């Protein structure tokens, strides 16, 4: 059964922030240098974990704003900010053009097709010569899952005989496509950093039942199927993982990618 928005927000706090988001946030911590910006915005702030860590780095001179994706995530973030005394302005406000010196964006749980739109929104609200840093998933991710998913869909005569799984691979942008999207959005001085992250599960059941997979990844991947078909695919996918890997753990790879660029001056 599909989770409510409130339940998904709770899962973001309890499971996704540390097990998923932090893998991408590590790229920002490693590659992004702060330049005493007057203000910054964290777009798609989730439950705020990375915001709190960054606030200590940027210092008191930088005004820190964070935009959450929905009311339930906003409520969790604000409560945590009060509890730890963090001076971060969490909201769901739509900011005006050219409002910030730096915009950090988490696009890691966004649909691949929405990456360009979110990048464009990040560029819109940053000032000329301000910087944008976007975390996303790029091509080369989930290959181990998609190959098994294709086999299940083909065997079960679902998803146009596996074509749905093939389209998932095609949706993920290559590094060159990410650079092209950045240039089209109006960025210059583009730098892209990537790291391969490994996610490991003891068996197929643990993989299928994990919140990351069952509540955040599979719902998008299997959105064209009805509830009965989704349940069948979940069961067959878990069985196939166990038959393929036997007593070994099941691993899949994610290409964690960070795009950093500077907004070009208008001509």
Coordinates of C-alpha atoms in Angstrom, one line a residue:
X1 CA 0.0 0.0 0.0
X2 CA 1.3 3.4 -0.9
X3 CA 2.5 5.5 2.0
X4 CA 0.9 8.9 2.9
X5 CA 2.9 12.1 2.5
X6 CA 3.3 12.2 6.3
X7 CA 4.6 8.6 6.4
X8 CA 7.1 9.3 3.6
X9 CA 8.3 12.3 5.5
X10 CA 8.9 10.1 8.6
X11 CA 10.8 7.6 6.4
X12 CA 12.9 10.4 5.0
X13 CA 14.0 11.3 8.5
X14 CA 14.5 7.8 9.8
X15 CA 16.0 6.0 6.8
X16 CA 16.7 8.1 3.7
X17 CA 18.6 11.1 5.1
X18 CA 21.5 9.0 6.4
X19 CA 21.4 6.0 4.1
X20 CA 20.9 7.9 0.8
X21 CA 21.1 11.7 1.0
X22 CA 24.3 11.8 2.9
X23 CA 26.1 9.8 0.2
X24 CA 25.5 12.8 -2.1
X25 CA 26.0 15.4 0.5
X26 CA 29.5 14.1 1.0
X27 CA 30.3 15.4 -2.5
X28 CA 29.3 18.9 -1.4
X29 CA 31.3 18.6 1.8
X30 CA 34.3 17.6 -0.3
X31 CA 34.2 19.8 -3.4
X32 CA 32.2 23.0 -2.5
X33 CA 34.1 25.8 -1.0
X34 CA 32.1 28.6 0.6
X35 CA 33.1 32.2 -0.2
X36 CA 31.5 34.2 2.6
X37 CA 28.2 34.4 0.8
X38 CA 25.7 36.9 2.1
X39 CA 22.9 34.4 1.8
X40 CA 22.3 30.9 0.5
X41 CA 19.3 28.6 -0.2
X42 CA 19.1 24.9 0.2
X43 CA 16.4 23.7 -2.3
X44 CA 14.7 20.4 -1.5
X45 CA 16.0 20.4 2.0
X46 CA 14.2 17.3 3.1
X47 CA 14.2 17.0 6.9
X48 CA 17.2 19.4 7.1
X49 CA 20.0 17.1 8.3
X50 CA 22.6 18.4 5.8
X51 CA 21.4 22.0 6.4
X52 CA 22.3 21.8 10.0
X53 CA 25.8 20.4 9.2
X54 CA 26.4 23.1 6.6
X55 CA 25.3 25.9 8.9
X56 CA 28.3 25.3 11.1
X57 CA 30.6 25.6 8.1
X58 CA 29.1 28.8 6.6
X59 CA 29.1 30.7 9.9
X60 CA 26.8 33.4 11.3
X61 CA 27.6 36.0 8.6
X62 CA 25.7 34.0 5.9
X63 CA 21.9 34.0 6.1
X64 CA 20.7 30.4 5.6
X65 CA 17.4 29.6 3.9
X66 CA 15.9 26.2 3.2
X67 CA 13.0 25.3 1.0
X68 CA 11.2 22.0 1.9
X69 CA 9.2 19.9 -0.6
X70 CA 6.0 19.6 1.4
X71 CA 4.3 20.5 4.7
X72 CA 5.3 17.4 6.6
X73 CA 9.0 17.7 5.8
X74 CA 8.8 21.4 6.7
X75 CA 7.2 20.5 10.1
X76 CA 10.0 18.1 10.9
X77 CA 12.7 20.5 9.8
X78 CA 11.4 23.4 11.8
X79 CA 11.0 21.3 14.9
X80 CA 14.6 20.1 14.6
X81 CA 15.8 23.6 14.0
X82 CA 14.1 24.8 17.2
X83 CA 15.5 21.8 19.2
X84 CA 19.1 22.4 18.2
X85 CA 18.9 26.2 18.1
X86 CA 19.8 26.5 14.4
X87 CA 19.3 29.8 12.7
X88 CA 17.9 28.4 9.4
X89 CA 14.8 29.8 7.8
X90 CA 12.8 26.7 6.7
X91 CA 9.8 27.4 4.4
X92 CA 8.0 26.5 1.3
X93 CA 8.2 30.1 -0.2
X94 CA 8.7 30.5 -3.9
X95 CA 11.6 33.0 -4.0
X96 CA 12.0 35.8 -6.5
X97 CA 14.5 35.8 -9.3
X98 CA 18.2 36.6 -8.4
X99 CA 17.7 36.3 -4.7
X100 CA 20.7 34.3 -3.5
X101 CA 24.5 34.2 -3.8
X102 CA 24.5 30.4 -3.6
X103 CA 21.8 27.7 -4.2
X104 CA 22.3 24.1 -3.2
X105 CA 19.8 21.7 -4.6
X106 CA 19.0 18.1 -3.8
X107 CA 17.6 16.4 -7.0
X108 CA 18.5 12.9 -5.9
X109 CA 14.9 11.7 -5.4
X110 CA 13.5 13.7 -8.3
X111 CA 12.3 12.0 -11.4
X112 CA 15.1 12.0 -14.0
X113 CA 12.8 13.9 -16.4
X114 CA 12.5 16.7 -13.9
X115 CA 16.3 17.3 -13.5
X116 CA 16.4 20.0 -16.1
X117 CA 13.4 21.9 -14.6
X118 CA 14.9 21.8 -11.1
X119 CA 18.3 23.0 -12.5
X120 CA 16.5 25.8 -14.2
X121 CA 14.7 26.8 -11.0
X122 CA 18.0 26.8 -9.1
X123 CA 19.5 29.1 -11.7
X124 CA 16.5 31.4 -11.7
X125 CA 16.8 32.2 -8.0
X126 CA 20.5 32.7 -7.9
X127 CA 22.1 36.1 -8.6
X128 CA 24.3 36.8 -11.7
X129 CA 27.7 35.4 -11.0
X130 CA 26.3 33.5 -8.0
X131 CA 26.8 29.7 -7.8
X132 CA 24.6 26.7 -8.1
X133 CA 25.4 23.2 -6.8
X134 CA 23.0 20.4 -7.7
X135 CA 23.2 16.8 -6.4
X136 CA 21.7 14.2 -8.7
X137 CA 21.8 10.6 -10.0
X138 CA 23.5 10.1 -13.3
X139 CA 23.9 7.3 -15.9
X140 CA 25.6 4.2 -14.7
X141 CA 23.3 3.9 -11.7
X142 CA 21.0 1.0 -10.8
X143 CA 22.3 -1.2 -13.6
X144 CA 22.3 -4.3 -11.4
X145 CA 18.6 -3.7 -10.6
X146 CA 17.5 -2.7 -14.1
X147 CA 18.9 -5.9 -15.6
X148 CA 17.0 -8.1 -13.2
X149 CA 13.9 -5.9 -13.5
X150 CA 13.9 -6.3 -17.2
X151 CA 14.1 -10.1 -16.9
X152 CA 11.1 -10.1 -14.4
X153 CA 9.0 -7.8 -16.6
X154 CA 9.8 -9.9 -19.7
X155 CA 9.0 -13.2 -18.0
X156 CA 5.8 -11.9 -16.5
X157 CA 4.7 -10.3 -19.8
X158 CA 4.5 -6.8 -18.2
X159 CA 5.9 -3.4 -19.0
X160 CA 5.8 -4.0 -22.8
X161 CA 8.1 -7.0 -22.4
X162 CA 10.8 -5.2 -20.5
X163 CA 10.7 -2.0 -22.5
X164 CA 9.8 -0.1 -19.3
X165 CA 13.1 -1.2 -17.7
X166 CA 15.0 -0.2 -20.8
X167 CA 13.5 3.3 -20.6
X168 CA 14.6 3.6 -17.0
X169 CA 18.2 3.3 -18.2
X170 CA 17.7 5.9 -20.9
X171 CA 16.2 8.4 -18.6
X172 CA 19.3 8.8 -16.4
X173 CA 21.5 11.6 -17.8
X174 CA 25.1 11.0 -18.8
X175 CA 27.7 13.4 -17.5
X176 CA 27.8 15.1 -20.9
X177 CA 24.1 15.5 -20.8
X178 CA 24.3 17.0 -17.3
X179 CA 26.9 19.5 -18.7
X180 CA 24.6 20.3 -21.6
X181 CA 21.6 20.9 -19.3
X182 CA 23.8 23.2 -17.2
X183 CA 24.9 25.3 -20.2
X184 CA 21.4 25.6 -21.5
X185 CA 20.2 26.7 -18.1
X186 CA 22.7 29.6 -18.2
X187 CA 25.7 28.3 -16.2
X188 CA 29.4 28.8 -16.9
X189 CA 32.6 27.6 -15.1
X190 CA 30.9 24.2 -14.9
X191 CA 32.5 21.4 -12.8
X192 CA 31.1 18.0 -12.3
X193 CA 32.2 15.5 -9.6
X194 CA 31.0 11.9 -9.4
X195 CA 31.5 9.0 -7.0
X196 CA 30.2 5.4 -7.2
X197 CA 28.2 4.5 -4.2
X198 CA 27.4 0.8 -3.3
X199 CA 24.2 -0.2 -1.6
X200 CA 24.2 -3.7 -0.1
X201 CA 21.4 -6.0 1.1
X202 CA 21.6 -9.5 2.7
X203 CA 18.9 -11.0 0.3
X204 CA 16.1 -10.2 -2.0
X205 CA 13.5 -9.8 0.7
X206 CA 15.6 -7.2 2.6
X207 CA 16.2 -5.3 -0.7
X208 CA 12.5 -5.2 -1.6
X209 CA 11.3 -4.3 1.8
X210 CA 13.9 -1.5 2.4
X211 CA 12.2 2.0 2.5
X212 CA 14.6 3.4 -0.1
X213 CA 13.6 0.7 -2.6
X214 CA 10.0 0.0 -1.7
X215 CA 8.8 3.6 -1.0
X216 CA 11.1 5.8 -3.1
X217 CA 12.6 4.0 -6.0
X218 CA 10.2 1.3 -7.1
X219 CA 7.0 3.5 -7.1
X220 CA 8.5 5.6 -9.9
X221 CA 10.0 2.6 -11.8
X222 CA 6.8 0.6 -11.7
X223 CA 4.3 3.5 -12.0
X224 CA 2.8 2.1 -15.3
X225 CA 1.7 -1.1 -13.5
X226 CA -1.4 -1.6 -11.4
X227 CA -1.2 -2.7 -7.7
X228 CA -1.5 -6.4 -8.4
X229 CA 1.2 -6.3 -11.1
X230 CA 3.5 -4.3 -8.8
X231 CA 3.1 -6.9 -6.0
X232 CA 3.9 -9.6 -8.5
X233 CA 7.0 -7.9 -9.8
X234 CA 8.2 -7.2 -6.2
X235 CA 7.9 -10.9 -5.3
X236 CA 9.5 -12.2 -8.5
X237 CA 12.3 -9.6 -8.2
X238 CA 13.2 -10.7 -4.7
X239 CA 13.1 -14.4 -5.8
X240 CA 15.3 -13.7 -8.8
X241 CA 17.9 -11.8 -6.6
X242 CA 18.1 -14.8 -4.3
X243 CA 18.4 -17.3 -7.2
X244 CA 21.1 -15.2 -8.9
X245 CA 23.2 -14.4 -5.8
X246 CA 22.5 -17.5 -3.7
X247 CA 24.2 -17.0 -0.3
X248 CA 25.9 -13.8 -1.4
X249 CA 24.7 -10.3 -0.6
X250 CA 23.0 -8.2 -3.3
X251 CA 24.6 -5.0 -4.3
X252 CA 23.8 -2.2 -6.7
X253 CA 25.7 0.9 -7.7
X254 CA 24.6 4.5 -7.8
X255 CA 26.6 7.2 -9.7
X256 CA 26.3 10.1 -7.2
X257 CA 26.9 13.3 -9.1
X258 CA 27.5 16.9 -8.1
X259 CA 27.2 19.8 -10.6
X260 CA 28.7 23.2 -9.7
X261 CA 28.4 26.2 -11.9
X262 CA 28.3 30.0 -12.0
X263 CA 25.3 31.9 -13.3
X264 CA 26.2 33.9 -16.4
X265 CA 25.6 37.6 -16.6
X266 CA 22.6 38.5 -18.9
X267 CA 23.6 39.8 -22.3

